[in-house]
mmCIF file with all atom_site columns, C-alpha atoms in Angstrom:
data_model
loop_
_atom_site.group_PDB
_atom_site.id
_atom_site.type_symbol
_atom_site.label_atom_id
_atom_site.label_alt_id
_atom_site.label_comp_id
_atom_site.label_asym_id
_atom_site.label_entity_id
_atom_site.label_seq_id
_atom_site.pdbx_PDB_ins_code
_atom_site.Cartn_x
_atom_site.Cartn_y
_atom_site.Cartn_z
_atom_site.occupancy
_atom_site.B_iso_or_equiv
_atom_site.pdbx_formal_charge
_atom_site.auth_seq_id
_atom_site.auth_comp_id
_atom_site.auth_asym_id
_atom_site.auth_atom_id
_atom_site.pdbx_PDB_model_num
ATOM 1  C CA . MET T 1 1  ? -8.333  -24.000 6.720   1.00 71.00 ? 1347 MET T CA 1
ATOM 2  C CA . ASN T 1 2  ? -10.945 -22.677 4.973   1.00 88.00 ? 1348 ASN T CA 1
ATOM 3  C CA . ARG T 1 3  ? -10.281 -20.651 1.966   1.00 84.00 ? 1349 ARG T CA 1
ATOM 4  C CA . ASN T 1 4  ? -12.496 -17.693 2.809   1.00 87.00 ? 1350 ASN T CA 1
ATOM 5  C CA . PHE T 1 5  ? -10.752 -17.470 6.315   1.00 91.00 ? 1351 PHE T CA 1
ATOM 6  C CA . LEU T 1 6  ? -7.244  -17.359 4.837   1.00 91.00 ? 1352 LEU T CA 1
ATOM 7  C CA . THR T 1 7  ? -8.391  -14.631 2.273   1.00 92.00 ? 1353 THR T CA 1
ATOM 8  C CA . GLY T 1 8  ? -10.041 -12.746 5.055   1.00 93.00 ? 1354 GLY T CA 1
ATOM 9  C CA . GLN T 1 9  ? -6.917  -12.695 7.051   1.00 94.00 ? 1355 GLN T CA 1
ATOM 10 C CA . ARG T 1 10 ? -4.717  -11.738 4.101   1.00 94.00 ? 1356 ARG T CA 1
ATOM 11 C CA . LEU T 1 11 ? -7.222  -8.766  3.349   1.00 95.00 ? 1357 LEU T CA 1
ATOM 12 C CA . LEU T 1 12 ? -6.979  -7.972  6.998   1.00 96.00 ? 1358 LEU T CA 1
ATOM 13 C CA . ALA T 1 13 ? -3.091  -8.017  6.769   1.00 96.00 ? 1359 ALA T CA 1
ATOM 14 C CA . MET T 1 14 ? -3.232  -5.553  3.651   1.00 96.00 ? 1360 MET T CA 1
ATOM 15 C CA . ALA T 1 15 ? -5.530  -3.187  5.521   1.00 96.00 ? 1361 ALA T CA 1
ATOM 16 C CA . ILE T 1 16 ? -2.739  -3.022  8.395   1.00 97.00 ? 1362 ILE T CA 1
ATOM 17 C CA . LEU T 1 17 ? 0.136   -2.735  6.233   1.00 96.00 ? 1363 LEU T CA 1
ATOM 18 C CA . GLY T 1 18 ? -1.611  -0.028  4.198   1.00 96.00 ? 1364 GLY T CA 1
ATOM 19 C CA . GLY T 1 19 ? -2.630  2.052   7.137   1.00 96.00 ? 1365 GLY T CA 1
ATOM 20 C CA . LEU T 1 20 ? 1.057   1.742   8.604   1.00 96.00 ? 1366 LEU T CA 1
ATOM 21 C CA . ALA T 1 21 ? 2.270   2.697   5.131   1.00 96.00 ? 1367 ALA T CA 1
ATOM 22 C CA . LEU T 1 22 ? 0.034   5.626   5.080   1.00 96.00 ? 1368 LEU T CA 1
ATOM 23 C CA . ASN T 1 23 ? 0.247   7.091   8.620   1.00 95.00 ? 1369 ASN T CA 1
ATOM 24 C CA . TYR T 1 24 ? 2.294   9.898   9.934   1.00 94.00 ? 1370 TYR T CA 1
ATOM 25 C CA . PRO T 1 25 ? 5.547   8.686   10.788  1.00 92.00 ? 1371 PRO T CA 1
ATOM 26 C CA . ILE T 1 26 ? 6.234   7.203   7.391   1.00 94.00 ? 1372 ILE T CA 1
ATOM 27 C CA . LEU T 1 27 ? 4.838   9.924   5.417   1.00 95.00 ? 1373 LEU T CA 1
ATOM 28 C CA . ALA T 1 28 ? 7.160   12.272  7.321   1.00 95.00 ? 1374 ALA T CA 1
ATOM 29 C CA . LEU T 1 29 ? 9.925   10.795  5.898   1.00 95.00 ? 1375 LEU T CA 1
ATOM 30 C CA . PHE T 1 30 ? 9.029   11.425  2.274   1.00 95.00 ? 1376 PHE T CA 1
ATOM 31 C CA . ASN T 1 31 ? 7.753   15.112  2.983   1.00 94.00 ? 1377 ASN T CA 1
ATOM 32 C CA . ARG T 1 32 ? 10.631  16.964  1.568   1.00 92.00 ? 1378 ARG T CA 1
ATOM 33 C CA . GLU T 1 33 ? 11.324  19.357  -1.086  1.00 93.00 ? 1379 GLU T CA 1
ATOM 34 C CA . ALA T 1 34 ? 12.981  16.890  -3.315  1.00 94.00 ? 1380 ALA T CA 1
ATOM 35 C CA . MET T 1 35 ? 11.670  15.959  -6.611  1.00 94.00 ? 1381 MET T CA 1
ATOM 36 C CA . ARG T 1 36 ? 12.147  12.653  -8.803  1.00 94.00 ? 1382 ARG T CA 1
ATOM 37 C CA . PHE T 1 37 ? 11.243  12.358  -12.136 1.00 93.00 ? 1383 PHE T CA 1
ATOM 38 C CA . GLY T 1 38 ? 9.778   16.128  -11.762 1.00 95.00 ? 1384 GLY T CA 1
ATOM 39 C CA . ILE T 1 39 ? 7.124   14.908  -9.295  1.00 94.00 ? 1385 ILE T CA 1
ATOM 40 C CA . PRO T 1 40 ? 7.516   15.657  -5.407  1.00 96.00 ? 1386 PRO T CA 1
ATOM 41 C CA . VAL T 1 41 ? 8.810   12.837  -3.509  1.00 95.00 ? 1387 VAL T CA 1
ATOM 42 C CA . LEU T 1 42 ? 5.615   12.538  -1.169  1.00 96.00 ? 1388 LEU T CA 1
ATOM 43 C CA . TYR T 1 43 ? 3.017   12.541  -4.155  1.00 96.00 ? 1389 TYR T CA 1
ATOM 44 C CA . LEU T 1 44 ? 5.489   9.716   -5.825  1.00 96.00 ? 1390 LEU T CA 1
ATOM 45 C CA . TYR T 1 45 ? 5.474   7.656   -2.664  1.00 97.00 ? 1391 TYR T CA 1
ATOM 46 C CA . LEU T 1 46 ? 1.549   8.017   -2.005  1.00 97.00 ? 1392 LEU T CA 1
ATOM 47 C CA . PHE T 1 47 ? 0.981   7.014   -5.509  1.00 96.00 ? 1393 PHE T CA 1
ATOM 48 C CA . ALA T 1 48 ? 3.403   4.024   -5.429  1.00 97.00 ? 1394 ALA T CA 1
ATOM 49 C CA . ILE T 1 49 ? 1.791   2.725   -2.249  1.00 97.00 ? 1395 ILE T CA 1
ATOM 50 C CA . TRP T 1 50 ? -1.541  3.274   -3.451  1.00 97.00 ? 1396 TRP T CA 1
ATOM 51 C CA . THR T 1 51 ? -0.824  1.482   -6.723  1.00 97.00 ? 1397 THR T CA 1
ATOM 52 C CA . LEU T 1 52 ? 0.693   -1.353  -4.759  1.00 97.00 ? 1398 LEU T CA 1
ATOM 53 C CA . LEU T 1 53 ? -2.049  -1.770  -2.481  1.00 97.00 ? 1399 LEU T CA 1
ATOM 54 C CA . ILE T 1 54 ? -4.404  -2.301  -5.272  1.00 97.00 ? 1400 ILE T CA 1
ATOM 55 C CA . VAL T 1 55 ? -2.544  -4.555  -7.130  1.00 97.00 ? 1401 VAL T CA 1
ATOM 56 C CA . LEU T 1 56 ? -1.794  -6.761  -4.206  1.00 95.00 ? 1402 LEU T CA 1
ATOM 57 C CA . LEU T 1 57 ? -5.505  -6.621  -3.153  1.00 95.00 ? 1403 LEU T CA 1
ATOM 58 C CA . GLY T 1 58 ? -6.464  -7.697  -6.462  1.00 95.00 ? 1404 GLY T CA 1
ATOM 59 C CA . LEU T 1 59 ? -4.307  -10.676 -6.497  1.00 95.00 ? 1405 LEU T CA 1
ATOM 60 C CA . ILE T 1 60 ? -5.384  -11.734 -3.089  1.00 93.00 ? 1406 ILE T CA 1
ATOM 61 C CA . ILE T 1 61 ? -9.182  -11.466 -4.146  1.00 93.00 ? 1407 ILE T CA 1
ATOM 62 C CA . GLU T 1 62 ? -8.687  -12.909 -7.746  1.00 92.00 ? 1408 GLU T CA 1
ATOM 63 C CA . ARG T 1 63 ? -6.603  -15.999 -6.513  1.00 81.00 ? 1409 ARG T CA 1
ATOM 64 C CA . ARG T 1 64 ? -8.005  -19.152 -7.342  1.00 63.00 ? 1410 ARG T CA 1
#
């Protein structure tokens, strides 16, 4: 398979997984009054997923 085709498929999969991770049913699980490390759980989840997506996308794009 062509390298660009595989990269495109991986990027599409990451977009779908990111969309699912940031969609309502999953977000509702973390929308609580609880705090972890002094940060609301929902905010901690959002920033953790955001950071993870950026790191994984960087690894996919920069892979040689």
